[in-house]
PDB file of C-alpha atoms and ligand atoms in Angstrom:
ATOM      1  CA  MET A  25       5.371   6.854 -18.476  1.00  0.00           C
ATOM      2  CA  GLY A  26       2.703   8.847 -16.613  1.00  0.00           C
ATOM      3  CA  ARG A  27       1.279   7.821 -13.264  1.00  0.00           C
ATOM      4  CA  HIS A  28      -1.784   5.619 -13.186  1.00  0.00           C
ATOM      5  CA  LEU A  29      -4.260   4.068 -10.760  1.00  0.00           C
ATOM      6  CA  ILE A  30      -4.886   0.501 -11.851  1.00  0.00           C
ATOM      7  CA  SER A  31      -4.425  -1.076  -8.439  1.00  0.00           C
ATOM      8  CA  ILE A  32      -4.407   0.399  -4.946  1.00  0.00           C
ATOM      9  CA  GLU A  33      -0.895  -1.035  -4.873  1.00  0.00           C
ATOM     10  CA  ASP A  34       0.118   1.738  -7.298  1.00  0.00           C
ATOM     11  CA  LEU A  35      -0.224   4.210  -4.405  1.00  0.00           C
ATOM     12  CA  SER A  36       2.061   4.724  -1.424  1.00  0.00           C
ATOM     13  CA  LEU A  37       0.689   5.813   1.960  1.00  0.00           C
ATOM     14  CA  ARG A  38       1.982   9.310   1.148  1.00  0.00           C
ATOM     15  CA  ASP A  39       0.043   9.310  -2.139  1.00  0.00           C
ATOM     16  CA  ILE A  40      -3.147   8.211  -0.380  1.00  0.00           C
ATOM     17  CA  LYS A  41      -2.789  10.929   2.254  1.00  0.00           C
ATOM     18  CA  LYS A  42      -2.282  13.513  -0.506  1.00  0.00           C
ATOM     19  CA  ILE A  43      -5.374  12.244  -2.351  1.00  0.00           C
ATOM     20  CA  PHE A  44      -7.478  12.362   0.838  1.00  0.00           C
ATOM     21  CA  SER A  45      -6.371  15.890   1.737  1.00  0.00           C
ATOM     22  CA  LEU A  46      -7.031  17.054  -1.826  1.00  0.00           C
ATOM     23  CA  THR A  47     -10.438  15.351  -1.632  1.00  0.00           C
ATOM     24  CA  GLU A  48     -11.268  17.376   1.480  1.00  0.00           C
ATOM     25  CA  GLU A  49     -10.346  20.614  -0.312  1.00  0.00           C
ATOM     26  CA  LEU A  50     -12.303  19.667  -3.429  1.00  0.00           C
ATOM     27  CA  LYS A  51     -15.341  18.782  -1.371  1.00  0.00           C
ATOM     28  CA  ARG A  52     -15.117  21.992   0.686  1.00  0.00           C
ATOM     29  CA  SER A  53     -14.528  24.442  -2.183  1.00  0.00           C
ATOM     30  CA  PRO A  54     -15.089  22.888  -5.601  1.00  0.00           C
ATOM     31  CA  GLU A  55     -15.176  26.347  -7.216  1.00  0.00           C
ATOM     32  CA  SER A  56     -11.445  26.822  -6.503  1.00  0.00           C
ATOM     33  CA  PHE A  57     -10.658  24.012  -8.942  1.00  0.00           C
ATOM     34  CA  GLN A  58     -12.936  24.874 -11.826  1.00  0.00           C
ATOM     35  CA  ASN A  59     -10.127  25.373 -14.337  1.00  0.00           C
ATOM     36  CA  ALA A  60      -7.770  22.684 -13.069  1.00  0.00           C
ATOM     37  CA  LEU A  61      -8.311  20.392 -16.073  1.00  0.00           C
ATOM     38  CA  ARG A  62      -9.091  23.078 -18.618  1.00  0.00           C
ATOM     39  CA  GLY A  63      -8.211  21.979 -22.142  1.00  0.00           C
ATOM     40  CA  HIS A  64      -7.982  18.302 -21.142  1.00  0.00           C
ATOM     41  CA  LYS A  65     -10.037  15.569 -22.777  1.00  0.00           C
ATOM     42  CA  PHE A  66     -10.593  12.140 -21.219  1.00  0.00           C
ATOM     43  CA  ALA A  67     -12.198   8.953 -22.524  1.00  0.00           C
ATOM     44  CA  LEU A  68     -14.323   6.660 -20.387  1.00  0.00           C
ATOM     45  CA  ILE A  69     -13.948   3.192 -21.897  1.00  0.00           C
ATOM     46  CA  PHE A  70     -16.607   0.906 -20.406  1.00  0.00           C
ATOM     47  CA  GLU A  71     -17.141  -2.780 -21.222  1.00  0.00           C
ATOM     48  CA  LYS A  72     -19.804  -3.110 -18.469  1.00  0.00           C
ATOM     49  CA  PRO A  73     -22.760  -1.029 -17.255  1.00  0.00           C
ATOM     50  CA  SER A  74     -22.284   1.724 -14.668  1.00  0.00           C
ATOM     51  CA  THR A  75     -24.180   4.465 -12.865  1.00  0.00           C
ATOM     52  CA  ARG A  76     -21.795   5.906 -10.273  1.00  0.00           C
ATOM     53  CA  THR A  77     -18.448   5.432 -11.977  1.00  0.00           C
ATOM     54  CA  TRP A  78     -19.576   6.746 -15.342  1.00  0.00           C
ATOM     55  CA  VAL A  79     -21.565   9.737 -14.092  1.00  0.00           C
ATOM     56  CA  SER A  80     -19.213  10.736 -11.270  1.00  0.00           C
ATOM     57  CA  PHE A  81     -16.188  10.743 -13.583  1.00  0.00           C
ATOM     58  CA  GLU A  82     -18.042  12.676 -16.273  1.00  0.00           C
ATOM     59  CA  THR A  83     -19.320  15.192 -13.739  1.00  0.00           C
ATOM     60  CA  GLY A  84     -15.952  15.477 -12.023  1.00  0.00           C
ATOM     61  CA  ILE A  85     -14.099  16.143 -15.275  1.00  0.00           C
ATOM     62  CA  PHE A  86     -16.729  18.753 -16.205  1.00  0.00           C
ATOM     63  CA  GLN A  87     -16.459  20.455 -12.786  1.00  0.00           C
ATOM     64  CA  LEU A  88     -12.671  20.658 -13.216  1.00  0.00           C
ATOM     65  CA  GLY A  89     -13.044  22.401 -16.582  1.00  0.00           C
ATOM     66  CA  GLY A  90     -12.195  19.427 -18.803  1.00  0.00           C
ATOM     67  CA  SER A  91     -14.347  17.312 -21.076  1.00  0.00           C
ATOM     68  CA  SER A  92     -14.886  13.619 -21.716  1.00  0.00           C
ATOM     69  CA  VAL A  93     -16.163  11.131 -24.248  1.00  0.00           C
ATOM     70  CA  TYR A  94     -17.967   7.948 -23.158  1.00  0.00           C
ATOM     71  CA  LEU A  95     -17.126   4.835 -25.173  1.00  0.00           C
ATOM     72  CA  GLY A  96     -19.510   2.017 -24.264  1.00  0.00           C
ATOM     73  CA  PRO A  97     -19.384  -1.698 -25.034  1.00  0.00           C
ATOM     74  CA  GLY A  98     -20.662  -1.285 -28.592  1.00  0.00           C
ATOM     75  CA  ASP A  99     -18.422   1.614 -29.570  1.00  0.00           C
ATOM     76  CA  ILE A 100     -14.730   0.833 -29.949  1.00  0.00           C
ATOM     77  CA  LYS A 101     -15.025  -2.909 -29.162  1.00  0.00           C
ATOM     78  CA  LEU A 102     -11.638  -3.075 -27.491  1.00  0.00           C
ATOM     79  CA  GLY A 103      -9.661  -6.139 -28.599  1.00  0.00           C
ATOM     80  CA  GLU A 104     -12.385  -7.160 -31.037  1.00  0.00           C
ATOM     81  CA  ARG A 105     -12.622  -4.505 -33.735  1.00  0.00           C
ATOM     82  CA  GLU A 106      -9.025  -3.525 -33.064  1.00  0.00           C
ATOM     83  CA  GLU A 107      -6.232  -4.688 -30.797  1.00  0.00           C
ATOM     84  CA  THR A 108      -6.109  -3.006 -27.391  1.00  0.00           C
ATOM     85  CA  ARG A 109      -2.516  -1.842 -27.959  1.00  0.00           C
ATOM     86  CA  ASP A 110      -3.497  -0.119 -31.224  1.00  0.00           C
ATOM     87  CA  VAL A 111      -6.438   1.682 -29.613  1.00  0.00           C
ATOM     88  CA  ALA A 112      -4.156   2.777 -26.761  1.00  0.00           C
ATOM     89  CA  ARG A 113      -1.555   4.241 -29.121  1.00  0.00           C
ATOM     90  CA  VAL A 114      -4.178   6.093 -31.154  1.00  0.00           C
ATOM     91  CA  LEU A 115      -5.980   7.534 -28.121  1.00  0.00           C
ATOM     92  CA  ASP A 116      -2.629   8.526 -26.630  1.00  0.00           C
ATOM     93  CA  ARG A 117      -2.296  11.040 -29.485  1.00  0.00           C
ATOM     94  CA  TYR A 118      -5.647  12.685 -28.614  1.00  0.00           C
ATOM     95  CA  LEU A 119      -6.324  12.452 -24.899  1.00  0.00           C
ATOM     96  CA  SER A 120      -5.002  13.460 -21.491  1.00  0.00           C
ATOM     97  CA  GLY A 121      -6.174  10.298 -19.723  1.00  0.00           C
ATOM     98  CA  VAL A 122      -8.625   7.393 -19.669  1.00  0.00           C
ATOM     99  CA  VAL A 123     -10.917   5.700 -17.188  1.00  0.00           C
ATOM    100  CA  MET A 124     -11.482   2.018 -17.985  1.00  0.00           C
ATOM    101  CA  ARG A 125     -14.051  -0.526 -16.795  1.00  0.00           C
ATOM    102  CA  THR A 126     -13.236  -3.958 -18.193  1.00  0.00           C
ATOM    103  CA  PHE A 127     -13.930  -7.635 -17.687  1.00  0.00           C
ATOM    104  CA  ALA A 128     -10.270  -8.710 -17.643  1.00  0.00           C
ATOM    105  CA  HIS A 129      -7.863  -6.712 -15.497  1.00  0.00           C
ATOM    106  CA  GLU A 130      -5.173  -7.514 -18.101  1.00  0.00           C
ATOM    107  CA  THR A 131      -7.007  -5.370 -20.673  1.00  0.00           C
ATOM    108  CA  ILE A 132      -6.275  -2.323 -18.498  1.00  0.00           C
ATOM    109  CA  THR A 133      -2.653  -3.301 -17.844  1.00  0.00           C
ATOM    110  CA  GLU A 134      -2.076  -3.943 -21.562  1.00  0.00           C
ATOM    111  CA  PHE A 135      -3.671  -0.597 -22.473  1.00  0.00           C
ATOM    112  CA  GLN A 136      -1.479   1.174 -19.919  1.00  0.00           C
ATOM    113  CA  GLN A 137       1.706  -0.207 -21.496  1.00  0.00           C
ATOM    114  CA  TYR A 138       0.895   1.646 -24.707  1.00  0.00           C
ATOM    115  CA  PHE A 139      -0.635   4.810 -23.258  1.00  0.00           C
ATOM    116  CA  THR A 140       1.652   7.459 -21.807  1.00  0.00           C
ATOM    117  CA  LYS A 141      -0.932   9.446 -19.804  1.00  0.00           C
ATOM    118  CA  PRO A 142      -2.914   8.442 -16.678  1.00  0.00           C
ATOM    119  CA  VAL A 143      -5.010   5.264 -16.836  1.00  0.00           C
ATOM    120  CA  ILE A 144      -7.588   4.889 -14.064  1.00  0.00           C
ATOM    121  CA  ASN A 145      -9.231   1.565 -13.253  1.00  0.00           C
ATOM    122  CA  GLY A 146     -12.990   2.124 -12.939  1.00  0.00           C
ATOM    123  CA  LEU A 147     -13.489  -1.579 -12.007  1.00  0.00           C
ATOM    124  CA  SER A 148     -12.037  -4.773 -13.421  1.00  0.00           C
ATOM    125  CA  ASP A 149     -12.536  -8.395 -12.415  1.00  0.00           C
ATOM    126  CA  ARG A 150      -9.662  -7.930  -9.986  1.00  0.00           C
ATOM    127  CA  GLU A 151      -9.967  -4.465  -8.432  1.00  0.00           C
ATOM    128  CA  HIS A 152     -12.085  -1.378  -7.839  1.00  0.00           C
ATOM    129  CA  PRO A 153      -9.545   1.125  -6.470  1.00  0.00           C
ATOM    130  CA  CYS A 154     -11.664   4.307  -6.783  1.00  0.00           C
ATOM    131  CA  GLN A 155     -14.422   2.625  -4.778  1.00  0.00           C
ATOM    132  CA  ALA A 156     -12.073   1.623  -1.958  1.00  0.00           C
ATOM    133  CA  LEU A 157     -10.609   5.144  -1.755  1.00  0.00           C
ATOM    134  CA  ALA A 158     -14.102   6.659  -1.500  1.00  0.00           C
ATOM    135  CA  ASP A 159     -15.027   4.043   1.118  1.00  0.00           C
ATOM    136  CA  TYR A 160     -12.085   4.725   3.413  1.00  0.00           C
ATOM    137  CA  PHE A 161     -12.553   8.474   2.926  1.00  0.00           C
ATOM    138  CA  THR A 162     -16.182   8.009   4.050  1.00  0.00           C
ATOM    139  CA  ILE A 163     -15.103   5.960   7.082  1.00  0.00           C
ATOM    140  CA  GLN A 164     -12.650   8.697   8.087  1.00  0.00           C
ATOM    141  CA  GLU A 165     -15.346  11.364   7.714  1.00  0.00           C
ATOM    142  CA  HIS A 166     -17.674   9.456  10.030  1.00  0.00           C
ATOM    143  CA  CYS A 167     -15.215   7.947  12.510  1.00  0.00           C
ATOM    144  CA  GLY A 168     -12.403  10.558  12.457  1.00  0.00           C
ATOM    145  CA  SER A 169      -8.979   9.977  10.966  1.00  0.00           C
ATOM    146  CA  ALA A 170      -7.290   9.471  14.336  1.00  0.00           C
ATOM    147  CA  SER A 171      -9.386   6.457  15.399  1.00  0.00           C
ATOM    148  CA  LYS A 172      -8.763   2.899  14.263  1.00  0.00           C
ATOM    149  CA  PRO A 173     -12.248   1.636  13.409  1.00  0.00           C
ATOM    150  CA  VAL A 174     -12.854  -2.027  12.694  1.00  0.00           C
ATOM    151  CA  LEU A 175     -14.289  -2.507   9.212  1.00  0.00           C
ATOM    152  CA  ALA A 176     -16.111  -5.805   8.678  1.00  0.00           C
ATOM    153  CA  TYR A 177     -16.768  -6.936   5.120  1.00  0.00           C
ATOM    154  CA  VAL A 178     -19.252  -9.728   4.458  1.00  0.00           C
ATOM    155  CA  GLY A 179     -19.510 -10.918   0.873  1.00  0.00           C
ATOM    156  CA  ASP A 180     -17.559 -11.878  -2.211  1.00  0.00           C
ATOM    157  CA  GLY A 181     -13.759 -11.888  -2.184  1.00  0.00           C
ATOM    158  CA  ASN A 182     -13.457 -10.319  -5.624  1.00  0.00           C
ATOM    159  CA  ASN A 183     -12.755  -6.788  -6.908  1.00  0.00           C
ATOM    160  CA  VAL A 184     -14.201  -4.585  -4.144  1.00  0.00           C
ATOM    161  CA  LEU A 185     -12.775  -6.617  -1.256  1.00  0.00           C
ATOM    162  CA  THR A 186      -9.387  -6.894  -2.978  1.00  0.00           C
ATOM    163  CA  SER A 187      -9.057  -3.110  -3.203  1.00  0.00           C
ATOM    164  CA  LEU A 188     -10.257  -2.725   0.399  1.00  0.00           C
ATOM    165  CA  VAL A 189      -7.666  -5.270   1.569  1.00  0.00           C
ATOM    166  CA  TYR A 190      -4.834  -3.463  -0.226  1.00  0.00           C
ATOM    167  CA  LEU A 191      -5.983  -0.085   1.067  1.00  0.00           C
ATOM    168  CA  ALA A 192      -6.461  -1.273   4.654  1.00  0.00           C
ATOM    169  CA  ALA A 193      -2.939  -2.710   4.525  1.00  0.00           C
ATOM    170  CA  ARG A 194      -1.459   0.586   3.312  1.00  0.00           C
ATOM    171  CA  LEU A 195      -3.418   2.643   5.874  1.00  0.00           C
ATOM    172  CA  GLY A 196      -2.573   0.382   8.825  1.00  0.00           C
ATOM    173  CA  ALA A 197      -6.305  -0.240   9.291  1.00  0.00           C
ATOM    174  CA  VAL A 198      -8.251  -3.133  10.812  1.00  0.00           C
ATOM    175  CA  LEU A 199     -10.267  -5.152   8.291  1.00  0.00           C
ATOM    176  CA  ARG A 200     -12.102  -8.369   9.097  1.00  0.00           C
ATOM    177  CA  TYR A 201     -13.787 -10.126   6.225  1.00  0.00           C
ATOM    178  CA  ALA A 202     -16.015 -13.169   5.823  1.00  0.00           C
ATOM    179  CA  THR A 203     -16.468 -14.791   2.416  1.00  0.00           C
ATOM    180  CA  PRO A 204     -18.059 -18.092   1.449  1.00  0.00           C
ATOM    181  CA  LYS A 205     -15.599 -20.963   0.994  1.00  0.00           C
ATOM    182  CA  GLY A 206     -13.999 -20.783  -2.432  1.00  0.00           C
ATOM    183  CA  LEU A 207     -14.651 -17.038  -2.775  1.00  0.00           C
ATOM    184  CA  GLU A 208     -11.746 -15.744  -0.703  1.00  0.00           C
ATOM    185  CA  PRO A 209      -9.466 -13.017  -2.072  1.00  0.00           C
ATOM    186  CA  HIS A 210      -6.647 -14.438  -4.227  1.00  0.00           C
ATOM    187  CA  PRO A 211      -3.731 -15.780  -2.105  1.00  0.00           C
ATOM    188  CA  SER A 212      -1.324 -13.372  -3.855  1.00  0.00           C
ATOM    189  CA  VAL A 213      -3.491 -10.431  -2.703  1.00  0.00           C
ATOM    190  CA  LEU A 214      -3.407 -11.614   0.891  1.00  0.00           C
ATOM    191  CA  ALA A 215       0.333 -12.333   0.772  1.00  0.00           C
ATOM    192  CA  SER A 216       1.074  -8.846  -0.532  1.00  0.00           C
ATOM    193  CA  ALA A 217      -1.285  -7.156   1.943  1.00  0.00           C
ATOM    194  CA  ARG A 218       0.201  -9.092   4.857  1.00  0.00           C
ATOM    195  CA  LYS A 219       3.694  -8.039   3.785  1.00  0.00           C
ATOM    196  CA  THR A 220       2.585  -4.375   3.708  1.00  0.00           C
ATOM    197  CA  ALA A 221       0.846  -4.833   7.076  1.00  0.00           C
ATOM    198  CA  LEU A 222       4.153  -5.795   8.712  1.00  0.00           C
ATOM    199  CA  SER A 223       5.346  -2.218   8.368  1.00  0.00           C
ATOM    200  CA  THR A 224       2.014  -0.365   8.748  1.00  0.00           C
ATOM    201  CA  GLY A 225       0.519  -2.343  11.636  1.00  0.00           C
ATOM    202  CA  ALA A 226      -2.633  -3.198   9.661  1.00  0.00           C
ATOM    203  CA  ARG A 227      -4.700  -6.167  10.809  1.00  0.00           C
ATOM    204  CA  ILE A 228      -6.360  -8.126   8.019  1.00  0.00           C
ATOM    205  CA  GLU A 229      -8.284 -11.162   9.204  1.00  0.00           C
ATOM    206  CA  GLY A 230     -10.383 -13.495   7.057  1.00  0.00           C
ATOM    207  CA  SER A 231     -12.891 -16.224   7.868  1.00  0.00           C
ATOM    208  CA  HIS A 232     -16.000 -17.897   6.510  1.00  0.00           C
ATOM    209  CA  LYS A 233     -18.152 -16.738   9.428  1.00  0.00           C
ATOM    210  CA  PRO A 234     -20.068 -13.460   8.965  1.00  0.00           C
ATOM    211  CA  ALA A 235     -20.896 -13.252  12.703  1.00  0.00           C
ATOM    212  CA  ASP A 236     -17.185 -13.431  13.624  1.00  0.00           C
ATOM    213  CA  ALA A 237     -16.291 -10.672  11.161  1.00  0.00           C
ATOM    214  CA  VAL A 238     -19.100  -8.389  12.323  1.00  0.00           C
ATOM    215  CA  ASN A 239     -18.603  -8.908  16.066  1.00  0.00           C
ATOM    216  CA  GLY A 240     -17.989  -5.474  17.671  1.00  0.00           C
ATOM    217  CA  ALA A 241     -17.298  -3.824  14.281  1.00  0.00           C
ATOM    218  CA  ASP A 242     -17.521  -0.057  13.730  1.00  0.00           C
ATOM    219  CA  ALA A 243     -18.631  -0.424  10.107  1.00  0.00           C
ATOM    220  CA  VAL A 244     -20.112  -3.326   8.156  1.00  0.00           C
ATOM    221  CA  TYR A 245     -19.791  -3.501   4.377  1.00  0.00           C
ATOM    222  CA  THR A 246     -21.288  -5.729   1.725  1.00  0.00           C
ATOM    223  CA  ASP A 247     -21.377  -6.015  -2.082  1.00  0.00           C
ATOM    224  CA  VAL A 248     -23.620  -7.809  -4.568  1.00  0.00           C
ATOM    225  CA  TRP A 249     -23.571 -11.600  -4.645  1.00  0.00           C
ATOM    226  CA  VAL A 250     -23.669 -11.776  -8.440  1.00  0.00           C
ATOM    227  CA  SER A 251     -21.110  -9.458 -10.004  1.00  0.00           C
ATOM    228  CA  MET A 252     -21.366  -8.035 -13.518  1.00  0.00           C
ATOM    229  CA  GLY A 253     -20.492 -10.806 -15.957  1.00  0.00           C
ATOM    230  CA  GLU A 254     -21.542 -13.596 -13.548  1.00  0.00           C
ATOM    231  CA  GLU A 255     -25.224 -13.653 -14.507  1.00  0.00           C
ATOM    232  CA  LYS A 256     -24.885 -17.178 -15.944  1.00  0.00           C
ATOM    233  CA  ILE A 257     -23.771 -18.584 -12.581  1.00  0.00           C
ATOM    234  CA  ARG A 258     -26.382 -16.656 -10.583  1.00  0.00           C
ATOM    235  CA  ASP A 259     -28.048 -19.754  -9.049  1.00  0.00           C
ATOM    236  CA  GLN A 260     -24.748 -21.223  -7.939  1.00  0.00           C
ATOM    237  CA  LYS A 261     -23.671 -17.946  -6.331  1.00  0.00           C
ATOM    238  CA  LEU A 262     -26.956 -17.459  -4.489  1.00  0.00           C
ATOM    239  CA  LYS A 263     -26.452 -20.907  -2.953  1.00  0.00           C
ATOM    240  CA  GLN A 264     -22.870 -20.087  -1.964  1.00  0.00           C
ATOM    241  CA  PHE A 265     -23.996 -16.917  -0.158  1.00  0.00           C
ATOM    242  CA  LYS A 266     -26.617 -18.535   2.040  1.00  0.00           C
ATOM    243  CA  GLY A 267     -26.193 -17.032   5.544  1.00  0.00           C
ATOM    244  CA  PHE A 268     -24.234 -14.019   4.313  1.00  0.00           C
ATOM    245  CA  GLN A 269     -27.069 -11.474   4.196  1.00  0.00           C
ATOM    246  CA  LEU A 270     -26.596  -8.177   6.020  1.00  0.00           C
ATOM    247  CA  ASN A 271     -29.760  -8.193   8.126  1.00  0.00           C
ATOM    248  CA  ALA A 272     -30.831  -7.096  11.597  1.00  0.00           C
ATOM    249  CA  ARG A 273     -29.730 -10.400  13.137  1.00  0.00           C
ATOM    250  CA  LEU A 274     -26.194 -10.115  11.767  1.00  0.00           C
ATOM    251  CA  MET A 275     -25.947  -6.367  12.498  1.00  0.00           C
ATOM    252  CA  ALA A 276     -26.919  -7.019  16.139  1.00  0.00           C
ATOM    253  CA  GLY A 277     -23.369  -8.307  16.659  1.00  0.00           C
ATOM    254  CA  ALA A 278     -21.779  -5.029  15.506  1.00  0.00           C
ATOM    255  CA  LYS A 279     -21.472  -1.845  17.579  1.00  0.00           C
ATOM    256  CA  LYS A 280     -24.822  -0.153  18.092  1.00  0.00           C
ATOM    257  CA  LYS A 281     -23.965   2.769  15.825  1.00  0.00           C
ATOM    258  CA  ALA A 282     -21.982   0.726  13.307  1.00  0.00           C
ATOM    259  CA  LEU A 283     -21.972   2.250   9.832  1.00  0.00           C
ATOM    260  CA  VAL A 284     -23.701   0.257   7.105  1.00  0.00           C
ATOM    261  CA  MET A 285     -21.756   0.352   3.853  1.00  0.00           C
ATOM    262  CA  HIS A 286     -22.386  -0.858   0.319  1.00  0.00           C
ATOM    263  CA  CYS A 287     -20.663   0.089  -2.927  1.00  0.00           C
ATOM    264  CA  LEU A 288     -24.000  -0.124  -4.789  1.00  0.00           C
ATOM    265  CA  PRO A 289     -25.877  -1.214  -6.849  1.00  0.00           C
ATOM    266  CA  ALA A 290     -27.718  -2.981  -4.016  1.00  0.00           C
ATOM    267  CA  HIS A 291     -30.095  -5.919  -4.283  1.00  0.00           C
ATOM    268  CA  ARG A 292     -32.429  -5.674  -1.339  1.00  0.00           C
ATOM    269  CA  GLY A 293     -33.515  -9.096  -0.165  1.00  0.00           C
ATOM    270  CA  GLU A 294     -30.251 -10.658  -1.369  1.00  0.00           C
ATOM    271  CA  GLU A 295     -27.018  -9.326   0.185  1.00  0.00           C
ATOM    272  CA  ILE A 296     -28.808  -6.687   2.313  1.00  0.00           C
ATOM    273  CA  THR A 297     -32.294  -6.176   3.721  1.00  0.00           C
ATOM    274  CA  GLU A 298     -34.425  -3.090   3.072  1.00  0.00           C
ATOM    275  CA  GLU A 299     -34.390  -2.323   6.820  1.00  0.00           C
ATOM    276  CA  ILE A 300     -30.589  -2.269   7.081  1.00  0.00           C
ATOM    277  CA  MET A 301     -30.017  -0.486   3.787  1.00  0.00           C
ATOM    278  CA  GLU A 302     -32.488   2.282   4.741  1.00  0.00           C
ATOM    279  CA  GLY A 303     -31.565   2.356   8.456  1.00  0.00           C
ATOM    280  CA  LYS A 304     -30.215   5.479  10.175  1.00  0.00           C
ATOM    281  CA  ASN A 305     -26.625   4.178  10.227  1.00  0.00           C
ATOM    282  CA  SER A 306     -26.497   3.599   6.491  1.00  0.00           C
ATOM    283  CA  VAL A 307     -23.842   5.708   4.750  1.00  0.00           C
ATOM    284  CA  VAL A 308     -24.219   4.149   1.320  1.00  0.00           C
ATOM    285  CA  PHE A 309     -25.129   7.443  -0.364  1.00  0.00           C
ATOM    286  CA  ASP A 310     -22.217   9.244   1.329  1.00  0.00           C
ATOM    287  CA  GLN A 311     -19.961   6.599  -0.217  1.00  0.00           C
ATOM    288  CA  ALA A 312     -21.561   7.221  -3.599  1.00  0.00           C
ATOM    289  CA  GLU A 313     -21.158  10.997  -3.258  1.00  0.00           C
ATOM    290  CA  ASN A 314     -17.541  10.643  -2.193  1.00  0.00           C
ATOM    291  CA  ARG A 315     -16.765   8.767  -5.418  1.00  0.00           C
ATOM    292  CA  LEU A 316     -17.097  12.164  -7.132  1.00  0.00           C
ATOM    293  CA  HIS A 317     -14.802  14.070  -4.767  1.00  0.00           C
ATOM    294  CA  VAL A 318     -12.171  11.328  -4.463  1.00  0.00           C
ATOM    295  CA  GLN A 319     -11.972  10.749  -8.208  1.00  0.00           C
ATOM    296  CA  LYS A 320     -11.494  14.467  -8.867  1.00  0.00           C
ATOM    297  CA  ALA A 321      -8.577  14.322  -6.429  1.00  0.00           C
ATOM    298  CA  VAL A 322      -7.220  11.172  -8.111  1.00  0.00           C
ATOM    299  CA  MET A 323      -7.275  12.862 -11.525  1.00  0.00           C
ATOM    300  CA  LEU A 324      -5.535  16.008 -10.271  1.00  0.00           C
ATOM    301  CA  PHE A 325      -3.000  13.901  -8.383  1.00  0.00           C
ATOM    302  CA  LEU A 326      -2.198  11.734 -11.418  1.00  0.00           C
ATOM    303  CA  MET A 327      -2.027  14.731 -13.742  1.00  0.00           C
ATOM    304  CA  GLY A 328       0.402  16.416 -11.329  1.00  0.00           C
ATOM    305  CA  SER A 329      -1.919  19.439 -11.130  1.00  0.00           C
TER     306      SER A 329
HETATM  307  N1  LIG B  22     -20.129   1.236  -7.186  1.00  0.00           N
HETATM  308  C1  LIG B  22     -20.022   1.374  -8.536  1.00  0.00           C
HETATM  309  O1  LIG B  22     -18.927   1.287  -9.114  1.00  0.00           O
HETATM  310  O2  LIG B  22     -21.184   1.632  -9.173  1.00  0.00           O
HETATM  311  P1  LIG B  22     -21.450   1.562 -10.745  1.00  0.00           P
HETATM  312  O3  LIG B  22     -21.281   0.126 -11.152  1.00  0.00           O
HETATM  313  O4  LIG B  22     -22.829   2.067 -10.930  1.00  0.00           O
HETATM  314  O5  LIG B  22     -20.414   2.428 -11.438  1.00  0.00           O
HETATM  315  N1  LIG B  23     -18.505  -6.740  -7.367  1.00  0.00           N
HETATM  316  C1  LIG B  23     -19.383  -5.887  -8.136  1.00  0.00           C
HETATM  317  C2  LIG B  23     -19.102  -4.452  -7.849  1.00  0.00           C
HETATM  318  C3  LIG B  23     -20.029  -3.462  -8.500  1.00  0.00           C
HETATM  319  C4  LIG B  23     -19.657  -2.044  -8.248  1.00  0.00           C
HETATM  320  C5  LIG B  23     -19.242  -6.197  -9.610  1.00  0.00           C
HETATM  321  O1  LIG B  23     -18.116  -6.457 -10.066  1.00  0.00           O
HETATM  322  O2  LIG B  23     -20.246  -6.205 -10.323  1.00  0.00           O
END
């Protein structure tokens, strides 16, 4: 069975360090890697919309000399036109790897059981590992890899926060998060991260108070209030997030030069204000750019290239 990246938990600290150092090389001299995936074909299987994940993977594969096919929601209809395990076994005969964006995390884990090459999670209901890797890479670029910056996350306790929690635990980082009541990360995620933290020295602290999370932080991160697939419960979620907006008042509690982070897409006026999103400390487009470099490193790492 090949290596895969379905959860941040699939990576050891050594793996993450290798991916980050490869990312630095890829970012510095992309031309040195232009044939690294020559002759390799990948599929991007997406059940949900995407800008960054879709285009950065397609571009990255192209820049490494490989090629890709995008299969959107209406194309193969995973689990509907055909069982996921059958699609996996067919595509295994053609491809070198897949990137998957699904509603249910289990669709990716089922696919992986029947696919012998790398499977990369491009967002599920449970995790967004490529995002978290790009985020911590961005933090290290701005704060230096030797420092121990405090990352504050204010928002939903779903996929993005889950991957950040796992990654912070592995890296021995300090992560303080505030979610509304009932939207905390799953207890099994926190239990696993806390176990990892015992050996890495990570500090993962959760509350329901945005001001407590942000207090003295070096970077402040948020995500949308209504995730893809939650459109029907939009009103309920907007109510739950009252008081969780990243605005000047909340940011005043962070360090003066605290980075402003967002995985994007952003909804100005909901989870973040225009002023904060466009402010001079915003690194949201560095995060987006780093998706490209980190994912190229992830592919080369998983392919053993
Ligand atoms: N951050 C992110 O994954 O963006 P897309 O949904 O546009 O891929
Ligand atoms: N939590 C968001 C992340 C988007 C990149 C969602 O799942 O829609």
